[in-house]
C-alpha positions as semicolon CSV with decimal commas, in nm:
position;residue;x (nm);y (nm);z (nm)
1;M;0,000;0,000;0,000
2;K;0,283;0,239;0,080
3;S;0,443;0,201;-0,263
4;R;0,108;0,250;-0,437
5;N;0,038;0,566;-0,244
6;A;0,384;0,695;-0,330
7;L;0,319;0,626;-0,699
8;I;-0,013;0,808;-0,690
9;A;0,140;1,101;-0,506
10;C;0,413;1,120;-0,769
11;T;0,150;1,129;-1,043
12;A;-0,043;1,405;-0,871
13;T;0,275;1,603;-0,810
14;A;0,364;1,577;-1,178
15;A;0,024;1,717;-1,269
16;L;0,062;2,008;-1,029
17;M;0,412;2,085;-1,156
18;L;0,290;2,085;-1,514
19;S;0,005;2,320;-1,429
20;A;0,226;2,551;-1,228
21;C;0,488;2,574;-1,499
22;G;0,234;2,645;-1,770
23;G;0,379;2,375;-1,997
24;S;0,289;2,365;-2,364
25;G;0,065;2,065;-2,293
26;D;-0,194;2,303;-2,148
27;A;-0,122;2,602;-2,373
28;E;-0,379;2,740;-2,614
29;G;-0,350;2,664;-2,985
30;V;-0,145;2,343;-2,958
31;T;-0,184;2,142;-3,281
32;S;0,139;1,940;-3,300
33;F;0,251;1,692;-3,034
34;D;0,353;1,336;-2,955
35;I;0,096;1,105;-2,800
36;A;0,134;0,861;-2,511
37;V;-0,010;0,514;-2,574
38;S;-0,027;0,225;-2,328
39;N;0,190;-0,066;-2,449
40;A;0,235;0,081;-2,794
41;S;0,363;-0,244;-2,944
42;E;0,017;-0,394;-2,892
43;P;-0,315;-0,326;-3,076
44;Y;-0,370;0,000;-2,883
45;S;-0,139;0,166;-3,136
46;I;-0,311;0,049;-3,455
47;P;-0,573;0,328;-3,486
48;W;-0,301;0,587;-3,421
49;L;-0,076;0,432;-3,686
50;V;-0,363;0,427;-3,935
51;G;-0,476;0,778;-3,849
52;K;-0,127;0,913;-3,907
53;D;-0,073;0,715;-4,226
54;Q;-0,407;0,811;-4,379
55;G;-0,385;1,176;-4,275
56;F;-0,702;1,164;-4,064
57;F;-0,551;1,395;-3,804
58;E;-0,362;1,626;-4,039
59;K;-0,669;1,698;-4,254
60;R;-0,819;1,844;-3,937
61;G;-0,513;2,055;-3,865
62;V;-0,342;1,832;-3,607
63;T;-0,001;1,668;-3,645
64;I;0,075;1,370;-3,422
65;G;0,445;1,296;-3,406
66;E;0,579;1,001;-3,211
67;I;0,378;0,733;-3,033
68;V;0,533;0,734;-2,687
69;P;0,491;0,392;-2,524
70;G;0,384;0,334;-2,168
71;K;0,402;0,017;-1,962
72;G;0,046;0,009;-1,836
73;G;-0,114;0,146;-1,522
74;G;-0,013;0,484;-1,387
75;T;0,307;0,488;-1,593
76;T;0,125;0,613;-1,904
77;V;-0,052;0,882;-1,703
78;R;0,284;0,995;-1,573
79;N;0,426;0,990;-1,926
80;M;0,145;1,219;-2,036
81;L;0,185;1,463;-1,749
82;S;0,558;1,471;-1,683
83;G;0,643;1,441;-2,052
84;D;0,415;1,732;-2,143
85;L;0,212;1,509;-2,378
86;P;-0,131;1,671;-2,390
87;I;-0,336;1,369;-2,500
88;A;-0,294;1,000;-2,421
89;D;-0,452;0,665;-2,496
90;V;-0,430;0,541;-2,138
91;G;-0,570;0,257;-1,930
92;F;-0,913;0,348;-1,793
93;T;-0,848;0,197;-1,452
94;S;-0,542;0,417;-1,409
95;V;-0,755;0,720;-1,493
96;L;-1,004;0,613;-1,226
97;E;-0,740;0,570;-0,959
98;S;-0,546;0,882;-1,055
99;S;-0,867;1,084;-1,037
100;E;-0,934;0,945;-0,690
101;A;-0,584;1,063;-0,591
102;G;-0,660;1,419;-0,701
103;T;-0,500;1,419;-1,047
104;P;-0,732;1,613;-1,281
105;L;-0,806;1,417;-1,598
106;T;-1,081;1,431;-1,859
107;V;-1,194;1,141;-2,078
108;V;-1,274;1,284;-2,421
109;G;-1,318;0,966;-2,624
110;G;-1,336;0,591;-2,608
111;A;-1,048;0,381;-2,734
112;T;-1,012;0,012;-2,648
113;Q;-1,335;-0,142;-2,526
114;S;-1,280;-0,519;-2,519
115;V;-1,047;-0,759;-2,340
116;Y;-0,874;-0,865;-2,661
117;G;-0,500;-0,900;-2,602
118;L;-0,540;-0,948;-2,227
119;D;-0,533;-1,325;-2,198
120;F;-0,324;-1,481;-1,922
121;Y;-0,075;-1,752;-2,014
122;T;0,151;-2,001;-1,844
123;L;0,449;-2,187;-1,982
124;D;0,335;-2,474;-2,200
125;S;0,563;-2,699;-1,994
126;N;0,386;-2,607;-1,669
127;T;0,141;-2,895;-1,637
128;D;0,036;-2,789;-1,284
129;V;-0,157;-2,488;-1,411
130;Q;-0,444;-2,591;-1,636
131;S;-0,728;-2,359;-1,535
132;I;-0,805;-2,045;-1,340
133;E;-0,857;-2,255;-1,025
134;D;-0,489;-2,362;-1,037
135;I;-0,341;-2,011;-1,027
136;G;-0,149;-1,931;-0,710
137;N;0,065;-1,635;-0,823
138;W;-0,089;-1,399;-1,078
139;A;0,127;-1,135;-1,247
140;Y;-0,011;-0,799;-1,356
141;T;0,183;-0,511;-1,512
142;N;0,166;-0,211;-1,278
143;P;-0,051;-0,065;-1,003
144;Q;-0,361;0,109;-1,144
145;S;-0,346;-0,112;-1,455
146;V;-0,625;-0,294;-1,633
147;T;-0,435;-0,619;-1,580
148;Q;-0,438;-0,562;-1,204
149;A;-0,815;-0,507;-1,209
150;L;-0,862;-0,819;-1,421
151;S;-0,662;-1,027;-1,173
152;F;-0,941;-0,950;-0,923
153;I;-1,258;-0,963;-1,130
154;L;-1,178;-1,270;-1,343
155;P;-1,146;-1,509;-1,048
156;E;-1,464;-1,365;-0,896
157;V;-1,665;-1,407;-1,218
158;A;-1,521;-1,757;-1,264
159;G;-1,605;-1,855;-0,907
160;A;-1,244;-1,940;-0,822
161;T;-1,202;-1,946;-0,445
162;Q;-0,833;-2,022;-0,389
163;K;-0,599;-1,768;-0,231
164;I;-0,412;-1,577;-0,503
165;Q;-0,088;-1,385;-0,461
166;R;-0,062;-1,094;-0,704
167;T;0,272;-0,972;-0,835
168;S;0,341;-0,639;-1,008
169;S;0,589;-0,717;-1,284
170;G;0,657;-0,361;-1,400
171;G;0,541;-0,414;-1,758
172;V;0,423;-0,668;-2,013
173;G;0,773;-0,778;-2,114
174;E;0,879;-0,801;-1,753
175;G;0,576;-1,020;-1,681
176;V;0,674;-1,256;-1,960
177;A;1,024;-1,271;-1,811
178;L;0,883;-1,365;-1,467
179;L;0,674;-1,631;-1,634
180;E;0,972;-1,777;-1,816
181;A;1,171;-1,777;-1,491
182;G;0,897;-1,971;-1,314
183;D;0,837;-1,695;-1,060
184;V;0,465;-1,660;-1,139
185;D;0,196;-1,897;-1,262
186;V;0,034;-1,670;-1,520
187;A;0,097;-1,337;-1,686
188;V;-0,037;-1,147;-1,985
189;V;0,142;-1,255;-2,299
190;P;0,041;-1,008;-2,572
191;P;-0,060;-1,109;-2,926
192;S;0,266;-0,972;-3,069
193;V;0,463;-1,223;-2,857
194;V;0,223;-1,515;-2,898
195;A;0,259;-1,471;-3,275
196;K;0,631;-1,545;-3,253
197;T;0,646;-1,852;-3,026
198;D;0,460;-2,161;-2,907
199;K;0,618;-2,179;-2,562
200;F;0,312;-2,033;-2,386
201;R;-0,033;-2,181;-2,326
202;V;-0,342;-1,978;-2,248
203;V;-0,497;-2,047;-1,906
204;V;-0,748;-1,762;-1,878
205;S;-0,908;-1,624;-2,190
206;S;-1,057;-1,302;-2,055
207;A;-1,328;-1,293;-2,322
208;D;-1,471;-1,617;-2,183
209;Y;-1,580;-1,411;-1,882
210;L;-1,605;-1,050;-2,001
211;K;-1,750;-0,954;-2,339
212;K;-1,698;-0,579;-2,300
213;F;-1,435;-0,397;-2,097
214;Q;-1,306;-0,040;-2,121
215;Q;-0,935;-0,109;-2,147
216;S;-0,820;0,238;-2,248
217;V;-0,962;0,583;-2,311
218;I;-0,854;0,897;-2,492
219;T;-0,761;1,131;-2,209
220;T;-0,633;1,484;-2,155
221;T;-0,623;1,740;-1,877
222;P;-0,926;1,964;-1,815
223;E;-0,707;2,269;-1,887
224;F;-0,596;2,145;-2,227
225;A;-0,951;2,047;-2,324
226;E;-1,084;2,389;-2,226
227;R;-0,812;2,582;-2,409
228;N;-0,789;2,358;-2,717
229;P;-1,137;2,217;-2,786
230;D;-1,090;2,207;-3,163
231;T;-0,766;2,013;-3,128
232;V;-0,930;1,759;-2,900
233;K;-1,225;1,721;-3,136
234;A;-0,986;1,673;-3,429
235;V;-0,797;1,396;-3,248
236;V;-1,112;1,207;-3,149
237;A;-1,264;1,244;-3,496
238;G;-0,939;1,126;-3,655
239;Y;-0,941;0,823;-3,426
240;A;-1,302;0,748;-3,528
241;D;-1,205;0,763;-3,895
242;A;-0,912;0,531;-3,829
243;V;-1,133;0,273;-3,659
244;E;-1,369;0,275;-3,956
245;F;-1,076;0,242;-4,196
246;I;-0,943;-0,060;-4,005
247;R;-1,279;-0,234;-4,029
248;E;-1,297;-0,173;-4,403
249;N;-0,927;-0,229;-4,479
250;P;-0,786;-0,481;-4,230
251;E;-0,506;-0,586;-4,463
252;K;-0,374;-0,230;-4,496
253;A;-0,390;-0,176;-4,121
254;A;-0,211;-0,507;-4,069
255;K;0,071;-0,404;-4,302
256;L;0,128;-0,085;-4,103
257;Y;0,122;-0,277;-3,776
258;A;0,356;-0,547;-3,906
259;D;0,610;-0,285;-4,006
260;Y;0,573;-0,107;-3,672
261;I;0,631;-0,409;-3,445
262;D;0,844;-0,614;-3,687
263;V;0,628;-0,924;-3,731
264;D;0,519;-1,096;-4,050
265;V;0,211;-0,960;-4,223
266;E;0,022;-1,288;-4,177
267;S;0,056;-1,268;-3,799
268;A;-0,034;-0,899;-3,795
269;T;-0,340;-0,969;-4,011
270;S;-0,455;-1,234;-3,765
271;I;-0,420;-0,985;-3,478
272;V;-0,611;-0,712;-3,662
273;E;-0,890;-0,945;-3,773
274;K;-0,930;-1,082;-3,421
275;A;-0,947;-0,728;-3,281
276;I;-1,219;-0,640;-3,531
277;E;-1,410;-0,954;-3,433
278;Y;-1,396;-0,840;-3,069
279;D;-1,514;-0,488;-3,166
280;N;-1,197;-0,377;-2,994
281;W;-1,186;-0,006;-3,078
282;G;-1,440;0,274;-3,065
283;A;-1,419;0,652;-3,046
284;G;-1,749;0,680;-2,862
285;F;-1,838;0,570;-2,510
286;D;-1,979;0,223;-2,443
287;A;-2,188;0,192;-2,128
288;E;-2,142;-0,183;-2,086
289;A;-1,764;-0,163;-2,131
290;I;-1,738;0,125;-1,883
291;E;-1,960;-0,045;-1,625
292;Q;-1,752;-0,363;-1,638
293;A;-1,425;-0,177;-1,595
294;V;-1,560;0,029;-1,306
295;E;-1,684;-0,286;-1,135
296;A;-1,342;-0,448;-1,176
297;Q;-1,173;-0,145;-1,023
298;R;-1,419;-0,136;-0,735
299;I;-1,330;-0,496;-0,657
300;A;-0,957;-0,428;-0,690
301;M;-0,979;-0,123;-0,463
302;D;-1,226;-0,294;-0,226
303;R;-1,473;-0,007;-0,231
304;T;-1,819;0,063;-0,366
305;D;-1,824;0,443;-0,377
306;L;-1,585;0,493;-0,669
307;E;-1,695;0,802;-0,863
308;F;-1,637;0,817;-1,238
309;C;-1,923;0,991;-1,423
310;D;-1,769;1,339;-1,409
311;L;-1,462;1,214;-1,595
312;F;-1,650;1,178;-1,924
313;Q;-1,706;1,471;-2,158
314;N;-1,907;1,383;-2,468
315;T;-1,887;1,732;-2,621
316;F;-1,572;1,632;-2,809
317;L;-1,723;1,329;-2,983
318;P;-1,804;1,343;-3,355
319;G;-2,173;1,315;-3,437
320;N;-2,137;0,991;-3,631
321;V;-2,018;0,766;-3,347
322;R;-2,234;0,558;-3,118
323;S;-2,199;0,666;-2,757
324;T;-2,368;0,560;-2,434
325;L;-2,284;0,612;-2,068
326;P;-2,389;0,396;-1,772
327;T;-2,732;0,462;-1,624
328;E;-2,582;0,604;-1,305
329;C;-2,428;0,883;-1,514
330;E;-2,761;1,002;-1,656
């Protein structure tokens, strides 16, 4: 608990420092910047790659430079704030927890709304772990992460009653390393890694238990949104166009992704097609996905009074996207 509180305090301090210094991330008229993306080597990055390649942002007057990778959880929030990156595609659970800690954030668009890419694997040679009931040590990436929340809600939904030790690995790659070393029973092994090896075996397919889940959201600070509404609208609209392009042109999106993460096009195509099947991306808000993620975070934080409705601002959404918020937000 002490380390988590220190992490949250660091995040809040970064936000205050940024505000006090008047960094360009909150300045008026910002139209060119890098963007922070959780685990950028995974499917989170695909709409941003497509949007850049197809000019969906530039045609609206916004230039997105580099995709700055995070490692999940509060790390991507800190990248956004301390790195002066005005907009981020960041894990929703980290936004919830950062907001609870006093860090001002605004959710301006949906992003990843399924559990695709968040399956938990063991080593294929580990015959002792065959199902969720066999897991004794469960690795997640970082505090405040979606994977941490899933490590709580998945056993509950599955009815698993054994005592589970949870280990923060520090990132997806680090979790895979712990798994290979035999230090944990399961960890997330992302599609980009699964595509390259057969040494891992899936133990918990998250989609078997959760159809919808708000993995990540398009987020900024309230100050930046207020001072740069047209920029925010342009980014969200460009993301919406990119999602539609991916659905209509999966092979082109796969080629971009293959080049970006250095895998063969066949593997990248399989990843893109599976993501489309899961309805993985959406610029609008999805009530069911949000509700499921909030419930997971409530379980992880062991509290029922977690507030979240004020985080969402639908004024930046393009008119052609479907958007719903949970009933308690109406």
